């Protein structure tokens, strides 16, 4: 059950672990932007142009993959956990593939990869599925790098710090931070609870594994309802405890965990900025550059 | 109207309760109008007393605890904490001097590690960050959890979690400590650990008033005073030997008396005088003399 959450914090002391959580969050956002930036020029007509941009996309994703691989090696993140977390993605991948081949493109003979009965499957369908797959893998990788090298509390503090400007538009940033940290704290507890409920329901004859979809759905209800009930009880107990220990969301509080910014963090931030700059530059001039190259040839 | 009443009633208007940590004066409370949870409760708890509150499930024990700490506010009657009237407005201030440990070890673990959980109380008290580390270590040592500072709740036993909760409560330096069935979900070993810890704390700080809501009859016997609740009313009140000398009345509300006092009562007239023994060990000692 515990393996479901990918990228659980692993207690090592690597350079990645030591980076300030704020830098890691910013870095993660930059990487995600880079992963999802589309380079295919909209309205490209020439087949050559499309091929070129597809190729560039894969090259760029390859570079990102390499960088993330290095980060994973430095941060000592287990590759097994990433494979495990990808288990659930196959269904989506299949769905995406299905959608791609069902979009009527009427590929010409040279665009067709193979025929499935009367259905012609084009290279572009395969490529766009592969494209989505690679992107998903990259996203899982980068989030694992961040979540398994940063303590949940630090991550929360980082998010809270980054959200701080929103305070001026009356958004309760501190409360959001508290909510996130409590949610993170209670994930393992609720996991244990649901396991316990599942066992006790199974002992009363509820079958969670077999049966038709409808029956399965019904048996899941017997898990969800008690889980909800116990969560409400937990929440009210927790609220009482917090109140009893003097918590007042509106009052001023001090902090036990302080983030300390070191010069290495500045260095990492510069590296991330350069990376972002390169990505943007590639995005702006990239396709034009390709066109230029093509014209010369 | 409630408000007006609070304004009129100042500290000077009531009898001098400075001797008492908690005073309940004709307090009633209900969640549902037709079934009152607490009916006209009146009692006084002296400062530094160890009071056990017993009664079967649904007798209103936990509601009473929540009234003392001001999470719930009484619907009629007055509650005085350290000689000050508990109202909606004073609850937050008065609560600073009261600590409570609840029943479920998991539901009162706020931080993600032992360290963070103890720190939560300090953060609320606006203690400077530099001072926190030492305080956390000091109190973790008091509850014997110094070796587990970086452990997560899922790796701790129930008794250990309750000890952390006690540390997080005691670090606020309360005058009154309430244990709301704090040992009900623990195994016998965990129970013993917690009670020994509480008695140790009590010995270290004689001014600490402890209110222990419990099902453990043997534990209640170690208290200075016992209050027996039944159906939202005080059924009996007195020292342990007074209360447990009425086994018939107690059994009427399905409460038991400790085994050793049952035994010592049976032994009356047959053996030596064993009527004032305080525990099983004492009884054995007296009998073997």
XYZ file of C-alpha atoms in Angstrom:
586
model
C 0.000 0.000 0.000
C 2.814 2.345 0.877
C 4.445 1.970 -2.524
C 1.565 3.891 -4.079
C 3.021 7.244 -3.170
C 5.960 7.708 -5.453
C 8.921 9.740 -4.387
C 8.587 9.354 -0.628
C 11.305 11.179 1.214
C 14.521 9.201 1.438
C 16.818 10.153 4.223
C 20.197 10.778 2.599
C 22.485 13.744 2.704
C 23.297 14.488 -0.914
C 23.910 17.890 -2.544
C 20.361 17.705 -3.921
C 18.971 17.109 -0.435
C 20.777 20.163 0.819
C 19.361 22.582 -1.760
C 16.861 25.071 -0.402
C 13.301 23.804 -1.010
C 12.349 27.101 -2.643
C 15.027 26.615 -5.278
C 13.862 23.049 -5.839
C 10.254 24.110 -6.328
C 11.237 26.841 -8.783
C 13.496 24.384 -10.575
C 10.701 21.848 -10.798
C 8.352 24.412 -12.320
C 10.999 25.435 -14.890
C 11.580 21.798 -15.823
C 7.871 21.179 -16.224
C 7.532 24.212 -18.460
C 10.450 22.966 -20.519
C 8.912 19.511 -20.769
C 5.553 20.764 -21.921
C 6.660 23.542 -24.294
C 5.381 22.591 -27.722
C 7.885 23.140 -30.466
C 5.770 21.947 -33.347
C 5.050 25.009 -35.392
C 1.334 25.506 -35.621
C 0.082 25.224 -39.156
C 3.229 23.648 -40.518
C 2.442 22.336 -43.931
C 5.569 20.848 -45.263
C 6.236 17.315 -44.199
C 9.911 18.122 -43.841
C 9.139 20.938 -41.407
C 6.988 18.645 -39.265
C 9.661 15.984 -39.251
C 12.276 18.514 -38.261
C 10.304 19.893 -35.337
C 9.390 16.405 -34.132
C 13.046 15.510 -34.193
C 14.020 18.688 -32.318
C 11.370 17.981 -29.712
C 12.757 14.559 -29.043
C 16.311 15.861 -28.940
C 15.349 18.513 -26.383
C 13.412 15.993 -24.305
C 16.449 13.730 -24.518
C 18.644 16.498 -23.141
C 16.158 17.117 -20.308
C 16.091 13.376 -19.658
C 19.864 13.296 -19.367
C 19.914 16.257 -16.962
C 17.213 14.669 -14.814
C 19.039 11.343 -14.875
C 22.114 13.057 -13.500
C 20.000 14.775 -10.823
C 18.495 11.428 -9.889
C 21.921 9.834 -9.621
C 23.207 12.652 -7.420
C 20.075 12.551 -5.253
C 20.273 8.735 -4.970
C 16.702 8.225 -6.049
C 15.704 4.639 -6.684
C 14.691 3.930 -10.265
C 12.430 1.139 -9.075
C 10.084 3.611 -7.429
C 9.714 5.430 -10.753
C 8.917 2.228 -12.596
C 6.391 1.389 -9.922
C 4.672 4.726 -10.188
C 4.463 4.318 -13.979
C 2.405 1.176 -13.563
C -0.773 3.203 -13.365
C 0.084 5.179 -16.484
C -0.268 2.360 -19.023
C -4.018 2.722 -19.119
C -3.753 6.435 -19.928
C -1.133 5.737 -22.525
C -3.354 3.217 -24.202
C -6.217 5.715 -24.149
C -4.040 8.398 -25.708
C -2.873 6.008 -28.382
C -6.464 5.032 -29.100
C -7.495 8.673 -29.442
C -4.561 9.390 -31.721
C -5.319 6.602 -34.136
C -9.002 7.347 -34.170
C -8.487 10.953 -35.265
C -9.141 10.760 -38.989
C -5.993 11.931 -40.728
C -6.112 9.675 -43.782
C -2.378 9.168 -43.886
C -0.758 8.755 -47.251
C 1.110 5.593 -48.032
C 4.428 6.967 -46.918
C 2.995 8.319 -43.648
C 1.481 4.967 -42.730
C 3.431 2.900 -40.294
C 1.306 -0.216 -40.513
C -2.238 -1.256 -41.186
C -4.515 -2.640 -38.515
C -7.215 -4.267 -40.568
C -8.674 -1.431 -42.562
C -7.330 1.161 -40.170
C -4.136 2.835 -41.247
C -1.957 3.889 -38.357
C 0.264 6.814 -39.173
C 3.707 7.574 -37.876
C 2.371 10.793 -36.378
C -0.062 8.847 -34.155
C 2.761 6.706 -32.846
C 5.000 9.697 -32.403
C 2.479 11.793 -30.534
C 1.761 8.896 -28.191
C 5.451 8.418 -27.620
C 5.742 12.153 -27.091
C 3.102 12.102 -24.344
C 4.716 9.044 -22.781
C 8.160 10.604 -22.678
C 6.742 13.781 -21.205
C 4.907 11.868 -18.470
C 8.032 9.919 -17.593
C 10.002 13.138 -17.381
C 7.408 14.747 -15.132
C 7.401 11.727 -12.827
C 11.179 11.853 -12.734
C 11.456 15.512 -11.811
C 8.726 15.353 -9.187
C 10.397 12.296 -7.661
C 13.663 14.194 -7.540
C 11.984 16.982 -5.597
C 9.711 14.963 -3.316
C 12.231 12.315 -2.357
C 14.976 14.765 -1.546
C 12.852 17.294 0.354
C 11.105 16.726 3.670
C 7.370 17.341 3.332
C 7.596 20.035 5.996
C 10.322 21.850 4.084
C 8.334 21.534 0.900
C 5.327 23.069 2.617
C 7.418 25.879 3.968
C 8.845 26.460 0.491
C 5.383 26.609 -1.042
C 4.191 28.907 1.720
C 7.163 31.204 1.207
C 6.656 31.330 -2.540
C 2.957 32.059 -2.080
C 3.726 34.867 0.337
C 2.974 37.708 -2.147
C -0.616 36.434 -2.311
C -1.054 37.636 1.266
C -1.527 41.125 -0.073
C -4.623 40.051 -1.958
C -6.043 38.631 1.302
C -5.294 35.005 0.589
C -4.568 33.181 3.883
C -1.177 31.818 2.890
C -0.265 30.609 6.369
C -3.486 28.636 6.691
C -2.917 27.056 3.292
C 0.554 26.035 4.453
C -0.889 24.511 7.624
C -3.551 22.655 5.633
C -0.952 21.200 3.271
C 1.319 20.091 6.097
C -1.556 18.471 7.993
C -2.698 16.710 4.826
C 0.829 15.387 4.273
C 1.056 14.325 7.898
C -2.187 12.349 7.695
C -1.564 10.488 4.407
C 0.189 7.534 6.099
C -2.343 7.504 8.954
C -5.274 7.379 6.533
C -3.500 4.677 4.526
C -3.212 2.536 7.632
C -6.822 3.281 8.454
C -8.081 2.266 5.015
C -6.036 -0.913 5.174
C -7.604 -1.696 8.536
C -11.120 -0.992 7.263
C -10.504 -3.110 4.157
C -9.378 -6.012 6.300
C -12.315 -5.732 8.652
C -14.770 -5.443 5.759
C -13.129 -8.384 4.018
C -13.597 -10.399 7.205
C -17.301 -9.594 6.968
C -17.367 -10.997 3.453
C -16.827 -7.959 1.261
C -14.831 -8.901 -1.832
C -12.622 -6.083 -3.052
C -10.770 -7.996 -5.757
C -13.242 -10.069 -7.744
C -16.583 -9.487 -9.328
C -18.060 -7.237 -11.939
C -17.423 -3.532 -12.031
C -20.736 -2.822 -10.324
C -20.000 -5.233 -7.493
C -16.522 -3.831 -7.094
C -17.941 -0.350 -6.963
C -20.360 -1.449 -4.246
C -17.590 -2.988 -2.171
C -15.533 0.170 -2.516
C -18.443 2.076 -0.965
C -18.078 -0.068 2.128
C -14.533 1.237 2.371
C -15.164 4.869 1.494
C -18.026 5.546 3.917
C -16.253 4.369 7.104
C -13.070 6.056 5.928
C -14.934 9.345 5.595
C -16.509 8.894 9.013
C -13.180 8.221 10.667
C -11.593 11.152 8.837
C -14.217 13.478 10.253
C -13.599 12.132 13.752
C -9.858 12.543 13.217
C -10.339 16.090 11.982
C -12.437 17.093 14.959
C -10.010 15.484 17.419
C -7.136 17.209 15.700
C -8.906 20.562 15.809
C -9.488 20.115 19.557
C -5.833 19.239 20.091
C -4.614 22.190 18.078
C -6.919 24.531 19.935
C -5.872 23.063 23.274
C -2.215 23.597 22.411
C -2.916 27.244 21.759
C -3.160 27.365 17.989
C -4.883 30.448 16.678
C -4.677 30.873 12.892
C -4.962 34.627 13.168
C -2.397 35.094 15.899
C 1.285 35.639 15.306
C 3.416 32.506 15.509
C 7.107 31.841 15.510
C 8.777 29.108 13.538
C 10.853 26.176 14.622
C 12.157 25.225 11.219
C 13.961 28.053 9.523
C 15.139 27.933 5.943
C 18.643 29.177 5.523
C 19.775 30.417 2.163
C 23.333 29.493 1.292
C 25.542 30.666 -1.554
C 25.144 27.254 -3.229
C 21.434 27.950 -3.478
C 22.141 31.172 -5.345
C 24.394 29.202 -7.671
C 21.662 26.636 -8.317
C 19.181 29.413 -8.943
C 21.539 30.946 -11.538
C 21.918 27.559 -13.213
C 18.139 27.201 -13.345
C 17.804 30.720 -14.771
C 20.330 29.912 -17.501
C 18.459 26.712 -18.278
C 15.191 28.640 -18.509
C 16.846 31.203 -20.758
C 18.119 28.490 -23.078
C 14.697 26.870 -23.249
C 13.009 30.171 -24.094
C 15.682 31.037 -26.652
C 15.299 27.618 -28.241
C 11.549 28.115 -28.315
C 11.699 31.540 -29.972
C 14.412 30.997 -32.525
C 14.323 27.231 -32.662
C 11.838 26.597 -35.430
C 12.885 29.679 -37.385
C 16.455 28.530 -37.119
C 15.406 25.194 -38.567
C 13.643 26.959 -41.414
C 16.724 29.025 -42.049
C 18.840 25.910 -42.143
C 16.362 24.265 -44.478
C 16.422 27.207 -46.889
C 20.179 27.181 -47.019
C 20.156 23.517 -47.829
C -27.950 38.492 27.126
C -25.068 36.098 27.609
C -22.701 38.923 26.881
C -24.252 41.239 29.410
C -24.034 38.627 32.085
C -20.330 38.232 31.408
C -19.729 41.933 31.648
C -21.493 42.283 34.945
C -19.805 39.316 36.481
C -16.226 40.232 37.267
C -13.727 38.452 39.431
C -14.911 40.359 42.457
C -18.501 39.232 42.204
C -17.975 35.622 43.100
C -16.707 34.011 46.301
C -12.981 33.768 46.615
C -11.945 30.670 44.701
C -8.221 31.378 44.762
C -7.612 28.077 46.553
C -9.156 26.142 43.690
C -7.873 25.317 40.223
C -11.284 24.427 38.834
C -14.693 25.318 40.186
C -17.937 24.200 38.569
C -20.971 26.065 39.841
C -24.260 24.564 38.707
C -23.012 23.936 35.179
C -25.254 22.444 32.506
C -24.494 21.554 28.925
C -26.263 19.766 26.119
C -25.659 19.034 22.449
C -29.300 18.171 21.956
C -31.941 19.961 23.962
C -33.888 16.830 24.846
C -30.962 14.894 26.199
C -28.834 17.028 28.498
C -25.234 15.881 28.611
C -24.403 17.530 31.922
C -27.021 18.532 34.500
C -26.286 21.055 37.251
C -22.761 19.951 37.939
C -21.024 21.534 40.916
C -17.628 20.594 42.280
C -14.373 22.165 43.346
C -10.890 20.940 42.585
C -8.118 22.299 44.779
C -4.830 23.436 43.321
C -2.285 20.633 43.227
C -4.877 17.900 43.643
C -4.900 14.699 41.652
C -8.506 14.059 40.747
C -9.872 11.007 38.973
C -13.108 11.342 37.049
C -14.817 8.028 36.502
C -18.090 6.963 34.994
C -19.208 4.684 32.202
C -19.350 5.666 28.536
C -21.720 8.512 27.784
C -21.755 9.830 31.325
C -20.440 13.188 30.144
C -16.817 12.852 31.189
C -15.277 14.031 27.952
C -17.759 16.885 27.623
C -16.715 17.984 31.074
C -13.062 17.983 30.017
C -13.885 20.083 26.982
C -15.764 22.533 29.198
C -12.772 22.921 31.506
C -10.498 23.743 28.600
C -13.065 26.045 27.029
C -13.402 24.284 23.683
C -17.073 24.039 24.639
C -18.710 26.821 26.597
C -21.272 26.031 29.290
C -24.887 26.863 28.537
C -25.740 27.730 32.121
C -23.830 27.995 35.367
C -20.316 29.255 35.907
C -16.898 27.705 35.510
C -13.937 29.279 37.272
C -10.402 28.422 36.258
C -7.769 29.743 38.672
C -10.355 32.084 40.161
C -11.399 33.516 36.794
C -14.708 33.087 35.058
C -14.659 31.070 31.830
C -16.504 32.788 29.000
C -16.195 32.890 25.241
C -13.864 35.858 25.545
C -11.635 34.570 28.304
C -11.401 30.986 27.018
C -8.281 31.537 24.887
C -6.473 33.306 27.694
C -7.468 30.816 30.409
C -6.622 27.876 28.160
C -2.964 28.897 28.200
C -2.696 27.433 31.686
C -4.469 24.157 30.889
C -3.117 21.186 29.020
C -5.110 18.232 27.781
C -4.111 14.861 26.393
C -6.834 13.101 24.438
C -7.581 9.456 23.890
C -6.447 8.669 20.353
C -2.658 8.810 19.977
C -2.814 9.235 16.201
C -5.331 12.041 16.131
C -3.323 14.362 18.302
C 0.006 14.104 16.557
C 0.243 17.377 14.689
C 3.826 17.581 13.501
C 5.423 15.231 11.008
C 8.102 14.180 13.490
C 8.383 14.096 17.275
C 10.505 17.222 17.121
C 7.929 19.129 15.055
C 5.052 17.998 17.224
C 6.630 19.344 20.390
C 7.651 22.479 18.506
C 4.031 23.130 17.506
C 3.191 24.206 21.062
C 6.254 26.446 21.199
C 5.388 28.068 17.884
C 1.955 28.940 19.233
C 3.554 30.473 22.297
C 5.764 32.649 20.070
C 8.958 31.275 21.608
C 12.032 32.492 19.746
C 13.314 29.925 17.246
C 16.797 29.851 18.775
C 15.428 28.796 22.162
C 13.218 26.008 20.821
C 15.856 23.324 20.278
C 16.932 23.225 23.924
C 13.371 23.266 25.225
C 12.369 20.439 22.893
C 15.305 18.338 24.067
C 14.572 19.099 27.720
C 10.940 18.012 27.486
C 11.649 15.049 25.222
C 14.080 13.857 27.889
C 11.388 14.283 30.556
C 9.062 11.916 28.728
C 11.902 9.575 27.708
C 11.637 10.276 24.004
C 15.039 11.841 23.413
C 16.142 8.981 21.153
C 13.127 9.330 18.891
C 13.231 13.048 18.092
C 13.298 12.525 14.330
C 10.882 9.586 14.230
C 7.642 9.799 12.321
C 4.360 8.903 14.040
C 3.910 5.755 11.940
C 7.099 4.339 13.472
C 6.056 4.987 17.063
C 3.919 2.929 19.410
C 0.718 4.317 20.918
C 2.384 4.833 24.271
C 5.260 6.702 22.677
C 2.860 8.958 20.780
C 0.978 9.706 23.993
C 4.266 10.555 25.675
C 5.015 12.998 22.868
C 1.557 14.508 23.356
C 2.297 14.892 27.073
C 5.601 16.606 26.254
C 3.834 18.932 23.819
C 1.308 19.746 26.534
C 3.706 20.120 29.465
C 6.027 22.366 27.490
C 3.276 24.980 27.690
C 3.810 24.905 31.443
C 0.182 24.354 32.442
C -1.222 24.601 35.974
C -3.847 22.025 35.151
C -3.275 18.825 33.194
C -6.286 16.907 31.944
C -5.967 13.324 30.751
C -9.055 12.525 28.715
C -8.848 8.733 28.728
C -5.275 9.153 27.586
C -4.475 5.500 28.172
C -7.677 3.918 26.870
C -6.133 2.856 23.570
C -2.823 1.640 24.951
C -1.585 -1.804 25.901
C -0.928 -2.514 29.602
C 2.736 -1.619 29.258
C 1.924 1.698 27.611
C -0.671 2.415 30.307
C 1.817 1.795 33.077
C 4.398 3.992 31.380
C 1.989 6.889 31.051
C 0.700 6.699 34.620
C 4.200 6.401 36.051
C 5.206 9.393 33.976
C 2.260 11.434 35.234
C 3.002 10.565 38.846
C 6.629 11.489 38.282
C 5.593 14.843 36.824
C 3.256 15.368 39.743
C 6.055 14.666 42.213
C 8.358 17.093 40.440
C 5.761 19.833 40.390
C 3.393 19.558 43.389
C 1.410 22.572 42.195
C 0.291 20.770 39.056
C -3.392 19.914 39.221
C -4.120 16.665 37.410
C -7.604 15.691 36.281
C -7.555 12.143 35.035
C -10.605 10.887 33.209
C -10.218 7.162 33.244
C -11.698 3.702 33.122
C -8.789 2.307 35.081
C -10.211 1.747 38.537
C -6.842 0.786 39.982
C -5.397 4.022 38.682
C -8.257 6.054 40.117
C -7.366 4.659 43.529
C -4.061 6.517 43.421
C -5.860 9.860 43.144
C -6.500 12.330 45.949
C -10.144 12.572 45.059
C -12.608 10.728 42.884
C -15.631 12.196 41.157
C -18.108 9.650 39.832
C -20.319 10.800 36.999
C -23.493 9.062 35.928
C -25.863 10.259 33.207
C -24.527 13.796 33.354
C -24.819 14.109 37.105
C -22.360 13.735 39.943
C -23.132 10.370 41.477
C -20.500 10.350 44.175
C -17.550 12.434 45.235
C -14.829 11.829 47.769
C -11.518 10.200 48.539
C -10.875 6.806 46.927
C -11.475 4.906 50.140
C -14.761 6.743 50.667
C -15.971 6.123 47.156
C -14.902 2.503 46.980
C -16.496 1.702 50.318
C -19.848 1.776 48.524
C -19.450 -1.140 46.118
C -23.189 -1.780 45.929
C -24.044 1.707 44.782
C -21.183 1.687 42.297
C -22.274 -1.608 40.846
C -25.725 -0.088 40.333
C -24.204 2.160 37.676
C -22.085 -0.750 36.455
C -18.823 0.489 37.899
C -16.473 -1.887 39.583
C -14.176 -1.375 42.540
C -10.508 -2.357 42.520
C -9.830 -6.006 43.131
C -7.697 -5.376 46.202
C -10.359 -3.277 47.941
C -12.904 -5.982 47.179
C -10.518 -8.472 48.718
C -9.739 -6.324 51.744
C -13.466 -5.898 52.381
C -13.988 -9.650 52.236
C -11.082 -10.115 54.606
C -12.636 -7.812 57.184
C -12.894 -9.647 60.481
C -11.181 -12.729 59.138
C -7.684 -11.393 58.918
C -5.651 -8.390 60.058
C -7.029 -4.902 59.533
C -6.498 -4.227 55.854
C -9.154 -1.563 55.356
C -6.783 1.263 54.528
C -4.420 -0.314 52.030
C -3.886 1.711 48.889
C -2.769 -0.853 46.352
C -2.383 -4.548 45.659
C 1.280 -4.373 46.709
C 0.331 -2.815 50.044
C -2.262 -5.475 50.659
C 0.225 -8.247 49.997
C 2.749 -6.546 52.241
C 0.287 -6.177 55.112
C -0.947 -9.743 54.802
C 2.558 -11.182 54.694
C 3.737 -9.297 57.722
